[in-house]
Each structure stands twice: as structure tokens, then as C-alpha cells.
Amino acid sequence: MQHQRTKINPPIHLLQKYEPNHAIFESLWGPGLVERFDVYRFSTIPQSHAENDAIKQNQNRQVDTANNTRENEEVIQVEIKLGSRLNGHPSIIHGGIISLLFDEAMGWARGVLLPDKMVMYVTANLSVDYRAPLSADSEVVLRVFRDGGDEVKMKFRGVLESFEGKIVYAEATGLFVRVKSKL
């Protein structure tokens, strides 16, 4: 089976209207800041009639998407353009910004896995290992993989790397939990 990428960009105009203080899409959005945050999800493309029949059988079972996705399967990719005004040290993106990018991307992955669930999830744990300095004015790819869990607790791991995949800037694991009541 092959995987197809589909762009699911966030509706920035709606986020800015309904979440006017959103960290990425309002406060840190614009020239010199986060200049691009393009989200892509993956869908499976069958290569044979047998694979196509298997996919249809799975769809007819009405299995929750979270449980239907295999562990270690890539859920989303985010193409990100960072400007020159997010530095911790001269010309190096601040580590807190990198953590924020992982948190946001993993949240989008949760949304892709459970698109019909209008329930709030929050980050219970986010652990980031920094591997190489990320220069200002960079374009990078953040890949998010399902790492286990269920509809109550979802685990992810992510890799922030150069477009060609030669440099890994950071790796992260995250645990997202469903909130039982409104905050």
C-alpha cells in the first residue's frame, strides 16, 4: 500500500477570530515569526484489488480511527517556515519555540485521528531532545507518528528535521489526555 499526502491547512482566519490569542496562529504568526505551518495528513492508497477490499472491510466495521491506526505509523507532516525573530541565541531558534511546534503538531495529529470527536485534549507530557541548533530563517519538516494509547490517552512521537532529512534538529514524545469537563 502507498500513502497519499493531503493538505489540511488550519483555517487561520477562523483561528484568529475564535482563538485570538493562539500562540502560533496569532501571537507568533507573521513576517520574521512563524511564516508557514502547512499540515498534511496521510491516507492509504491500495495497490491491488485485494488491498482495496481490505480497506473497504475496515471502513465498514466502523472502527475508531485512533484504534485503526497502527503504532509507529506517520499521521501528519508539517512544513514549517521560521523567521529571524524567534531566537534564543543569535540566529538560532529558541528551544521553547521548538517545543511549541511539537505540541501544536501533535495536537493536529490527535485531530486527524479523531476528527469527529468534539472533545478537548490537553498535553499531559511533552519531552524534547534537542539534537542540532536550528538556524533562524529555516524551512523544516515536523513528522508526527502515533506511538500508542487509546481515545483517552494518546501517545505521539515527533521528529523535526531538514527538508531533505539529513539533519535532525529535535525529537519529542508527547502524551495527550482527554479532558472530562470544561476547563
PDB file of N, CA, C and O in Angstrom, residues 77-103:
ATOM      1  N   GLN A  77       2.536  15.332   8.569  1.00  0.00           N
ATOM      2  CA  GLN A  77       3.773  16.075   8.354  1.00  0.00           C
ATOM      3  C   GLN A  77       3.398  17.547   8.367  1.00  0.00           C
ATOM      4  O   GLN A  77       2.345  17.917   7.848  1.00  0.00           O
ATOM      5  N   VAL A  78       4.263  18.361   8.940  1.00  0.00           N
ATOM      6  CA  VAL A  78       4.028  19.795   8.928  1.00  0.00           C
ATOM      7  C   VAL A  78       5.266  20.453   8.319  1.00  0.00           C
ATOM      8  O   VAL A  78       6.382  20.221   8.775  1.00  0.00           O
ATOM      9  N   GLU A  79       5.034  21.230   7.278  1.00  0.00           N
ATOM     10  CA  GLU A  79       6.116  22.005   6.668  1.00  0.00           C
ATOM     11  C   GLU A  79       6.069  23.390   7.297  1.00  0.00           C
ATOM     12  O   GLU A  79       5.026  24.056   7.260  1.00  0.00           O
ATOM     13  N   ILE A  80       7.198  23.776   7.870  1.00  0.00           N
ATOM     14  CA  ILE A  80       7.241  24.998   8.675  1.00  0.00           C
ATOM     15  C   ILE A  80       8.322  25.928   8.151  1.00  0.00           C
ATOM     16  O   ILE A  80       9.437  25.495   7.840  1.00  0.00           O
ATOM     17  N   LYS A  81       7.991  27.217   8.083  1.00  0.00           N
ATOM     18  CA  LYS A  81       8.980  28.251   7.758  1.00  0.00           C
ATOM     19  C   LYS A  81       9.068  29.153   8.962  1.00  0.00           C
ATOM     20  O   LYS A  81       8.062  29.711   9.421  1.00  0.00           O
ATOM     21  N   LEU A  82      10.271  29.255   9.522  1.00  0.00           N
ATOM     22  CA  LEU A  82      10.511  30.102  10.701  1.00  0.00           C
ATOM     23  C   LEU A  82      11.343  31.303  10.292  1.00  0.00           C
ATOM     24  O   LEU A  82      12.306  31.176   9.528  1.00  0.00           O
ATOM     25  N   GLY A  83      11.020  32.450  10.828  1.00  0.00           N
ATOM     26  CA  GLY A  83      11.722  33.675  10.502  1.00  0.00           C
ATOM     27  C   GLY A  83      12.916  33.930  11.408  1.00  0.00           C
ATOM     28  O   GLY A  83      13.447  33.026  12.055  1.00  0.00           O
ATOM     29  N   SER A  84      13.289  35.190  11.487  1.00  0.00           N
ATOM     30  CA  SER A  84      14.505  35.569  12.214  1.00  0.00           C
ATOM     31  C   SER A  84      14.230  36.221  13.569  1.00  0.00           C
ATOM     32  O   SER A  84      15.163  36.687  14.223  1.00  0.00           O
ATOM     33  N   ARG A  85      12.968  36.244  14.016  1.00  0.00           N
ATOM     34  CA  ARG A  85      12.625  36.926  15.264  1.00  0.00           C
ATOM     35  C   ARG A  85      12.188  35.964  16.367  1.00  0.00           C
ATOM     36  O   ARG A  85      11.473  36.344  17.294  1.00  0.00           O
ATOM     37  N   LEU A  86      12.629  34.697  16.300  1.00  0.00           N
ATOM     38  CA  LEU A  86      12.254  33.678  17.287  1.00  0.00           C
ATOM     39  C   LEU A  86      13.489  33.087  17.954  1.00  0.00           C
ATOM     40  O   LEU A  86      13.488  31.943  18.373  1.00  0.00           O
ATOM     41  N   ASN A  87      14.535  33.879  18.060  1.00  0.00           N
ATOM     42  CA  ASN A  87      15.832  33.378  18.508  1.00  0.00           C
ATOM     43  C   ASN A  87      15.968  33.328  20.027  1.00  0.00           C
ATOM     44  O   ASN A  87      15.395  34.134  20.752  1.00  0.00           O
ATOM     45  N   GLY A  88      16.769  32.344  20.459  1.00  0.00           N
ATOM     46  CA  GLY A  88      17.202  32.267  21.844  1.00  0.00           C
ATOM     47  C   GLY A  88      18.622  32.815  21.934  1.00  0.00           C
ATOM     48  O   GLY A  88      18.951  33.606  22.800  1.00  0.00           O
ATOM     49  N   HIS A  89      19.453  32.372  21.021  1.00  0.00           N
ATOM     50  CA  HIS A  89      20.809  32.891  20.821  1.00  0.00           C
ATOM     51  C   HIS A  89      20.834  33.511  19.437  1.00  0.00           C
ATOM     52  O   HIS A  89      19.965  33.222  18.607  1.00  0.00           O
ATOM     53  N   PRO A  90      21.816  34.351  19.153  1.00  0.00           N
ATOM     54  CA  PRO A  90      21.842  34.984  17.828  1.00  0.00           C
ATOM     55  C   PRO A  90      21.731  33.956  16.693  1.00  0.00           C
ATOM     56  O   PRO A  90      22.492  32.990  16.633  1.00  0.00           O
ATOM     57  N   SER A  91      20.739  34.162  15.846  1.00  0.00           N
ATOM     58  CA  SER A  91      20.499  33.352  14.638  1.00  0.00           C
ATOM     59  C   SER A  91      20.135  31.891  14.912  1.00  0.00           C
ATOM     60  O   SER A  91      20.195  31.064  14.012  1.00  0.00           O
ATOM     61  N   ILE A  92      19.753  31.548  16.154  1.00  0.00           N
ATOM     62  CA  ILE A  92      19.353  30.179  16.493  1.00  0.00           C
ATOM     63  C   ILE A  92      17.956  30.237  17.123  1.00  0.00           C
ATOM     64  O   ILE A  92      17.727  30.957  18.097  1.00  0.00           O
ATOM     65  N   ILE A  93      17.042  29.445  16.576  1.00  0.00           N
ATOM     66  CA  ILE A  93      15.653  29.415  17.074  1.00  0.00           C
ATOM     67  C   ILE A  93      15.636  28.941  18.532  1.00  0.00           C
ATOM     68  O   ILE A  93      16.313  27.983  18.903  1.00  0.00           O
ATOM     69  N   HIS A  94      14.847  29.611  19.339  1.00  0.00           N
ATOM     70  CA  HIS A  94      14.723  29.296  20.764  1.00  0.00           C
ATOM     71  C   HIS A  94      14.135  27.890  20.954  1.00  0.00           C
ATOM     72  O   HIS A  94      13.202  27.491  20.248  1.00  0.00           O
ATOM     73  N   GLY A  95      14.665  27.147  21.915  1.00  0.00           N
ATOM     74  CA  GLY A  95      14.178  25.801  22.202  1.00  0.00           C
ATOM     75  C   GLY A  95      12.716  25.763  22.604  1.00  0.00           C
ATOM     76  O   GLY A  95      12.003  24.795  22.328  1.00  0.00           O
ATOM     77  N   GLY A  96      12.235  26.801  23.248  1.00  0.00           N
ATOM     78  CA  GLY A  96      10.822  26.862  23.625  1.00  0.00           C
ATOM     79  C   GLY A  96       9.906  26.928  22.407  1.00  0.00           C
ATOM     80  O   GLY A  96       8.805  26.381  22.414  1.00  0.00           O
ATOM     81  N   ILE A  97      10.369  27.588  21.364  1.00  0.00           N
ATOM     82  CA  ILE A  97       9.599  27.641  20.110  1.00  0.00           C
ATOM     83  C   ILE A  97       9.521  26.243  19.507  1.00  0.00           C
ATOM     84  O   ILE A  97       8.461  25.812  19.037  1.00  0.00           O
ATOM     85  N   ILE A  98      10.631  25.518  19.547  1.00  0.00           N
ATOM     86  CA  ILE A  98      10.651  24.151  19.020  1.00  0.00           C
ATOM     87  C   ILE A  98       9.679  23.272  19.805  1.00  0.00           C
ATOM     88  O   ILE A  98       8.914  22.499  19.219  1.00  0.00           O
ATOM     89  N   SER A  99       9.660  23.394  21.126  1.00  0.00           N
ATOM     90  CA  SER A  99       8.701  22.640  21.947  1.00  0.00           C
ATOM     91  C   SER A  99       7.267  22.988  21.566  1.00  0.00           C
ATOM     92  O   SER A  99       6.414  22.105  21.451  1.00  0.00           O
ATOM     93  N   LEU A 100       6.985  24.267  21.359  1.00  0.00           N
ATOM     94  CA  LEU A 100       5.661  24.718  20.966  1.00  0.00           C
ATOM     95  C   LEU A 100       5.251  24.098  19.628  1.00  0.00           C
ATOM     96  O   LEU A 100       4.106  23.666  19.454  1.00  0.00           O
ATOM     97  N   LEU A 101       6.189  24.013  18.679  1.00  0.00           N
ATOM     98  CA  LEU A 101       5.894  23.416  17.377  1.00  0.00           C
ATOM     99  C   LEU A 101       5.524  21.940  17.520  1.00  0.00           C
ATOM    100  O   LEU A 101       4.573  21.464  16.885  1.00  0.00           O
ATOM    101  N   PHE A 102       6.258  21.211  18.347  1.00  0.00           N
ATOM    102  CA  PHE A 102       5.920  19.797  18.601  1.00  0.00           C
ATOM    103  C   PHE A 102       4.531  19.684  19.222  1.00  0.00           C
ATOM    104  O   PHE A 102       3.715  18.852  18.810  1.00  0.00           O
ATOM    105  N   ASP A 103       4.252  20.493  20.217  1.00  0.00           N
ATOM    106  CA  ASP A 103       2.969  20.447  20.908  1.00  0.00           C
ATOM    107  C   ASP A 103       1.823  20.706  19.931  1.00  0.00           C
ATOM    108  O   ASP A 103       0.826  19.979  19.913  1.00  0.00           O
TER     109      ASP A 103
END
